[in-house]
Short mmCIF file of C-alpha atoms and ligand atoms in Angstrom, two decimals:
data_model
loop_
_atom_site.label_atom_id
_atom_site.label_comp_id
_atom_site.label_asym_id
_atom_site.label_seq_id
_atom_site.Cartn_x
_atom_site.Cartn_y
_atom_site.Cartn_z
CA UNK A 133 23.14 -4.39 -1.56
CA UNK A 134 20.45 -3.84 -3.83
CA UNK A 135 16.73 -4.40 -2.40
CA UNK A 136 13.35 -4.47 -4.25
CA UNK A 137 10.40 -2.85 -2.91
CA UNK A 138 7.28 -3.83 -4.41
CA UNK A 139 3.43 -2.74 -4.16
CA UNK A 140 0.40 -3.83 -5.78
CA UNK A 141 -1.09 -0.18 -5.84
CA UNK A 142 -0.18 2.89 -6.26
CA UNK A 143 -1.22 3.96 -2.86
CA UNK A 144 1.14 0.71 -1.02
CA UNK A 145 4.61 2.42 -2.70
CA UNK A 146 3.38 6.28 -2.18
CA UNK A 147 4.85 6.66 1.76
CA UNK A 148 7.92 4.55 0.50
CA UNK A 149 8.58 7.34 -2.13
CA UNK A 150 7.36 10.50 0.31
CA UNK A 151 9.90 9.51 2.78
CA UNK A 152 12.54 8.85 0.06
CA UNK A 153 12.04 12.40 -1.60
CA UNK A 154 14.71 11.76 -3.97
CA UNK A 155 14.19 9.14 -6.47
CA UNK A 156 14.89 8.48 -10.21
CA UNK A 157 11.81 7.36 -12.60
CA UNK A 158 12.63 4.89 -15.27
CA UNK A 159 10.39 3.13 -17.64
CA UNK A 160 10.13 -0.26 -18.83
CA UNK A 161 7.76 -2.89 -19.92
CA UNK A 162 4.82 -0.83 -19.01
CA UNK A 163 5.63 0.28 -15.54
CA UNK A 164 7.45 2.71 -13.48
CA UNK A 165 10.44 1.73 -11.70
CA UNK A 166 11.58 4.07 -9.01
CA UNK A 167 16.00 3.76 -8.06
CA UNK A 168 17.04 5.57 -4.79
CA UNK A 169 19.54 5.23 -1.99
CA UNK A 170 18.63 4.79 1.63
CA UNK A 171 21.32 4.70 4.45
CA UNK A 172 23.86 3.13 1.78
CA UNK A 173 21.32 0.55 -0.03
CA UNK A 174 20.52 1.23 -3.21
CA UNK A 175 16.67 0.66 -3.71
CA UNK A 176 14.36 -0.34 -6.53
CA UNK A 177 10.58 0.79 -5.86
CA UNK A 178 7.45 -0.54 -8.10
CA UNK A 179 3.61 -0.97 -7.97
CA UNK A 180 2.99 -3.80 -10.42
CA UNK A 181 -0.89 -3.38 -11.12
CA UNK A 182 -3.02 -5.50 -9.14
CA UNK A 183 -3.25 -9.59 -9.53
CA UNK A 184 -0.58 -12.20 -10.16
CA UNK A 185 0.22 -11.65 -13.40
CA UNK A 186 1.55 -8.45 -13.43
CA UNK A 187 3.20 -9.24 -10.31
CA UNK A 188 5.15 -11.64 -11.61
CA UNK A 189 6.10 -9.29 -14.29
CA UNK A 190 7.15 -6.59 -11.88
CA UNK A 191 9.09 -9.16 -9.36
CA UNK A 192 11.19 -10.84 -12.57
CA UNK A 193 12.25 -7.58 -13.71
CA UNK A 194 13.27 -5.94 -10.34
CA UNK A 195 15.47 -9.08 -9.92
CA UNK A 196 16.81 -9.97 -13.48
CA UNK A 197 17.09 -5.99 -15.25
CA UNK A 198 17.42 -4.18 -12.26
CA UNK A 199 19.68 -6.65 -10.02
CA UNK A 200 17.42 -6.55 -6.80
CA UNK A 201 18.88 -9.43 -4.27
CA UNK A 202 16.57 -9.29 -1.92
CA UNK A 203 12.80 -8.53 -2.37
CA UNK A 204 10.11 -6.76 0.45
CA UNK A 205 6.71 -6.67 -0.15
CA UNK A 206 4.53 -3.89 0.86
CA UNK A 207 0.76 -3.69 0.58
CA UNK A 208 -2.86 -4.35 2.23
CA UNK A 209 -4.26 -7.76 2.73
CA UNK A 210 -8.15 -9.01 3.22
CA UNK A 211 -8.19 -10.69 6.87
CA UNK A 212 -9.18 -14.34 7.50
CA UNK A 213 -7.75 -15.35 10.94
CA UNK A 214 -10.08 -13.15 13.21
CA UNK A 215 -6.96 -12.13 15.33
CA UNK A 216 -6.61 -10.34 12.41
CA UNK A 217 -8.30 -6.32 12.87
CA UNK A 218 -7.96 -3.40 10.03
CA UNK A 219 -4.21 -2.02 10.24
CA UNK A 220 -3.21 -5.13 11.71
CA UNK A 221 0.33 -6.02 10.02
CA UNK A 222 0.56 -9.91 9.02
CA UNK A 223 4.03 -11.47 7.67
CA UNK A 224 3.53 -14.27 5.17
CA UNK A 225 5.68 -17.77 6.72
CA UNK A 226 4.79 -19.33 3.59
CA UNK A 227 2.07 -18.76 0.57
CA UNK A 228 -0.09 -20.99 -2.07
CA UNK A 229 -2.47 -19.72 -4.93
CA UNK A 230 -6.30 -20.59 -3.93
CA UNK A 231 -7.36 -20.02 -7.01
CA UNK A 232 -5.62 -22.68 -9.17
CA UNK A 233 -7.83 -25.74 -9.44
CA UNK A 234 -6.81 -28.99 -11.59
CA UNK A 235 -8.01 -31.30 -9.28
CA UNK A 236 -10.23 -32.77 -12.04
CA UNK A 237 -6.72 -34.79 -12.42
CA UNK A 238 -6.36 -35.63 -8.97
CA UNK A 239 -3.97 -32.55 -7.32
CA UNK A 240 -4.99 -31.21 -4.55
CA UNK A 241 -6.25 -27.49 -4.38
CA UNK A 242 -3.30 -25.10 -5.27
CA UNK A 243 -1.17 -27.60 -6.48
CA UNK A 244 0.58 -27.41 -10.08
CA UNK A 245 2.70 -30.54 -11.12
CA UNK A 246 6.65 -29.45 -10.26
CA UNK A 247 5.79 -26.62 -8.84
CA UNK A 248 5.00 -25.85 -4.42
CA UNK A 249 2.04 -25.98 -2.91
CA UNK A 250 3.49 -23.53 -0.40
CA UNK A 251 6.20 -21.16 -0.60
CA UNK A 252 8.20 -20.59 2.58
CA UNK A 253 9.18 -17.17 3.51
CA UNK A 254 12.84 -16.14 4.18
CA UNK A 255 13.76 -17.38 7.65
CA UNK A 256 16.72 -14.32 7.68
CA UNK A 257 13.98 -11.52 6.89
CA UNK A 258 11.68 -12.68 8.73
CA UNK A 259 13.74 -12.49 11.97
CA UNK A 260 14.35 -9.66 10.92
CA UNK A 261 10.99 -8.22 11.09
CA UNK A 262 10.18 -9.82 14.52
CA UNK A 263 12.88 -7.45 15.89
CA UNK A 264 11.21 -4.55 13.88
CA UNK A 265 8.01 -5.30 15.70
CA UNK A 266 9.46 -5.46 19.17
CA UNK A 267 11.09 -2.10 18.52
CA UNK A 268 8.11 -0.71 17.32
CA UNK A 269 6.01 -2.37 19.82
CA UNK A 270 3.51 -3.64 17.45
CA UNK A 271 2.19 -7.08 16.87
CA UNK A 272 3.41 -8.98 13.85
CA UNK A 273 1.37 -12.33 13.12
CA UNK A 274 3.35 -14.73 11.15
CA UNK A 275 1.25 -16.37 9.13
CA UNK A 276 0.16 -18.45 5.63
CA UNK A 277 -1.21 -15.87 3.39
CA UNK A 278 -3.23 -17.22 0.12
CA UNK A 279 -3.29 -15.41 -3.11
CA UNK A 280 -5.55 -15.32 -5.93
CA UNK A 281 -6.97 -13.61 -8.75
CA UNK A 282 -10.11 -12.77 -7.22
CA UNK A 283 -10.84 -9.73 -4.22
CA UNK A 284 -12.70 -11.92 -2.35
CA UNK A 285 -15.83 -10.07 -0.53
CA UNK A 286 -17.99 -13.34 0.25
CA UNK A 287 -18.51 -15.31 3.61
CA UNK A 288 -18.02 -19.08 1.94
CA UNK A 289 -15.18 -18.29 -0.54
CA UNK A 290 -13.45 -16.73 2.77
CA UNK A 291 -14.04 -19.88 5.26
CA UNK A 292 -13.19 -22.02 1.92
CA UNK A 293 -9.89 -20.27 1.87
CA UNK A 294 -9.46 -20.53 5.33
CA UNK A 295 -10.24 -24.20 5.74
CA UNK A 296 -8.01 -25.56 2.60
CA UNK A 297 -4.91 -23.68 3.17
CA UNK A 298 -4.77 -23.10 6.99
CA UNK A 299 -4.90 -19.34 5.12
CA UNK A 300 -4.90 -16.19 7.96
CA UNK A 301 -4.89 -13.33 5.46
CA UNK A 302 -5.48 -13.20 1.70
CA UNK A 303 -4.10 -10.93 -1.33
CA UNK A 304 -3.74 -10.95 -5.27
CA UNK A 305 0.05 -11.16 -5.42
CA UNK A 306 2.15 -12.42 -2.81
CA UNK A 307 2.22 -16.26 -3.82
CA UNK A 308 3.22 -15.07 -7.18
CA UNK A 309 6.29 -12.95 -6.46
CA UNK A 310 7.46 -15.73 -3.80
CA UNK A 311 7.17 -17.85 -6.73
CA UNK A 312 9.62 -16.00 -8.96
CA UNK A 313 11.89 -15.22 -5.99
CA UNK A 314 12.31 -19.04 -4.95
CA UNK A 315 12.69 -19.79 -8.85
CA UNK A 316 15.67 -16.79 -8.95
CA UNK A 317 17.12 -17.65 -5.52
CA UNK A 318 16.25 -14.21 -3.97
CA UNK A 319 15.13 -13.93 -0.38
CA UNK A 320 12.07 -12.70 -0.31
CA UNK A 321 9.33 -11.17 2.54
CA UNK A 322 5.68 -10.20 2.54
CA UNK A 323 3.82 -8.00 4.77
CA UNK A 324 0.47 -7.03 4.62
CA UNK A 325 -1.30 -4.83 6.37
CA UNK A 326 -5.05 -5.60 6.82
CA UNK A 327 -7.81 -3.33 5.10
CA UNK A 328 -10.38 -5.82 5.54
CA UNK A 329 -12.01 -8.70 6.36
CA UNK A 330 -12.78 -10.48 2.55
CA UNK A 331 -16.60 -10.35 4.19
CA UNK A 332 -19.64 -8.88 2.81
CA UNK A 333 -18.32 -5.37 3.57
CA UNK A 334 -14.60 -5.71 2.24
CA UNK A 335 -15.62 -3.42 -0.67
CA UNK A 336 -16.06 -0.43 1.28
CA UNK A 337 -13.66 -1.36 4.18
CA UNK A 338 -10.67 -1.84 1.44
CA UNK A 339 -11.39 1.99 0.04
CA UNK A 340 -12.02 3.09 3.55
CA UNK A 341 -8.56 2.16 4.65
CA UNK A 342 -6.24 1.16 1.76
CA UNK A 343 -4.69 4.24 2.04
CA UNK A 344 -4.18 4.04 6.19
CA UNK A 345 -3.40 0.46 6.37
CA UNK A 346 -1.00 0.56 3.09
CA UNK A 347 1.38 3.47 4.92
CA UNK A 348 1.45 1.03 8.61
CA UNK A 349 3.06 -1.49 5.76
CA UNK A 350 5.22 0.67 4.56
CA UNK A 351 6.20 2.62 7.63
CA UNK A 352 7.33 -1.27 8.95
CA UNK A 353 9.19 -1.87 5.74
CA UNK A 354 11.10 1.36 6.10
CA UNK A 355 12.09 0.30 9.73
CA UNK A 356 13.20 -3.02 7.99
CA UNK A 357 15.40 -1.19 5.64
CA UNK A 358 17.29 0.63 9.03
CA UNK A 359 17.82 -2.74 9.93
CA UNK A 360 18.99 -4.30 6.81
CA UNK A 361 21.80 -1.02 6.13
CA UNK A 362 23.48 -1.45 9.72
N1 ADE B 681 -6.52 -7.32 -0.66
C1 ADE B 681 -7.08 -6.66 0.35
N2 ADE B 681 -8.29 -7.14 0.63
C2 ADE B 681 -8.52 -8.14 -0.24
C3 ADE B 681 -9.61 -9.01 -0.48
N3 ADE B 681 -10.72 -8.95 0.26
N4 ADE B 681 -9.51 -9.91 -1.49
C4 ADE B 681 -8.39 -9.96 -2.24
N5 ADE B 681 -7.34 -9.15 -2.07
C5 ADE B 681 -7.40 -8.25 -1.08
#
């Protein structure tokens, strides 16, 4: 079975590809894809460049050049559901995008004609990852996760967030690449791990512990990937 791994950052694929070791680099449309084998899967590894667009570019071409049937999601999110501390790991049930607006027409917030205000998460995977957690012993929310183009660093944009989509974390890319998945028909899952709290301070938390919180993520994903090769 082949499985995307995808990143925002640099720093959200860097413990995938230390505890890989062996990995082939190929180029394409800008970006660096990374092919290995782990325990009998063979693996497709990527940082897209932050925000939804390149996301979207990354996820369509892990799934339609490289074959990827199945799609994990790696990274840091900002948190919004105070449960939520730094290094906290958060599985998205289901995303939207807070930042599209055409409600001058009469949509609701997030909402594009044909399209879904919320994506739902793979039901399979995300089993999955509850056993992961009880094995590790750690605590896995499950929650809705809102993207958008913006890092968000501000009290009222936060609690706006929070109060339109029922949001408990928020990123730049996971709404987008569960968009693409549902559209291809791959199962798809997104973890986050929390590097801040999208408050006045996020901008120094995020640097502070991108790095920390990005390799809990991935350590968790890696764990998934035991599961997923038995
Ligand atoms: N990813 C991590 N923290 C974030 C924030 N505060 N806003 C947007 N994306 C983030």
């Amino acid at each position: 079975m082949k499985i995307a791994i995808m990143g925002a950052m640099v720093e959200e694929i860097t413990p995938l590809l230390e505890t890989l070791k062996e990995y082939k680099k190929c180029e394409y449309a800008g970006n660096v894809y990374y092919e290995a084998e782990y325990k009998g899967l063979e693996l497709v590894i990527a940082y897209s460049k932050i925000g939804k667009v390149f996301s979207t570019l990354t996820a369509t071409t892990m799934i339609e050049k490289f074959g990827a049937e199945k799609l994990l999601f790696s990274g840091v999110a900002g948190a919004i559901n105070p449960a939520l501390k730094i290094g906290d790991l958060i599985a998205a049930t289901a995303l939207c995008q807070h930042d599209v607006d055409i409600t001058a027409f009469g949509h609701p917030d997030g909402f594009i004609p044909e399209g879904k205000l919320f994506i739902e998460s793979d039901q399979t995977l995300l089993s999955l990852a509850k056993e992961v957690a009880m094995q590790m012993d750690k605590s896995l929310l499950e929650g809705v996760i809102a993207t958008g183009d913006q890092f968000i660093a501000d009290e009222e944009r936060k609690n706006w967030i929070a109060k339109t989509f029922d949001a408990d974390a928020l990123e730049m890319e996971g709404a987008s690449v569960a968009v693409v998945c549902d559209a291809l028909d791959v199962p798809f899952f997104i973890l986050r791990a929390i590097s801040d709290a999208a408050d006045m301070d996020a901008g120094f938390n995020f640097d502070a512990f991108l790095e920390s919180s990005a390799k809990e993520s991935a350590a968790f994903v890696m764990k998934m990937l035991d599961k997923l090769a038995v």
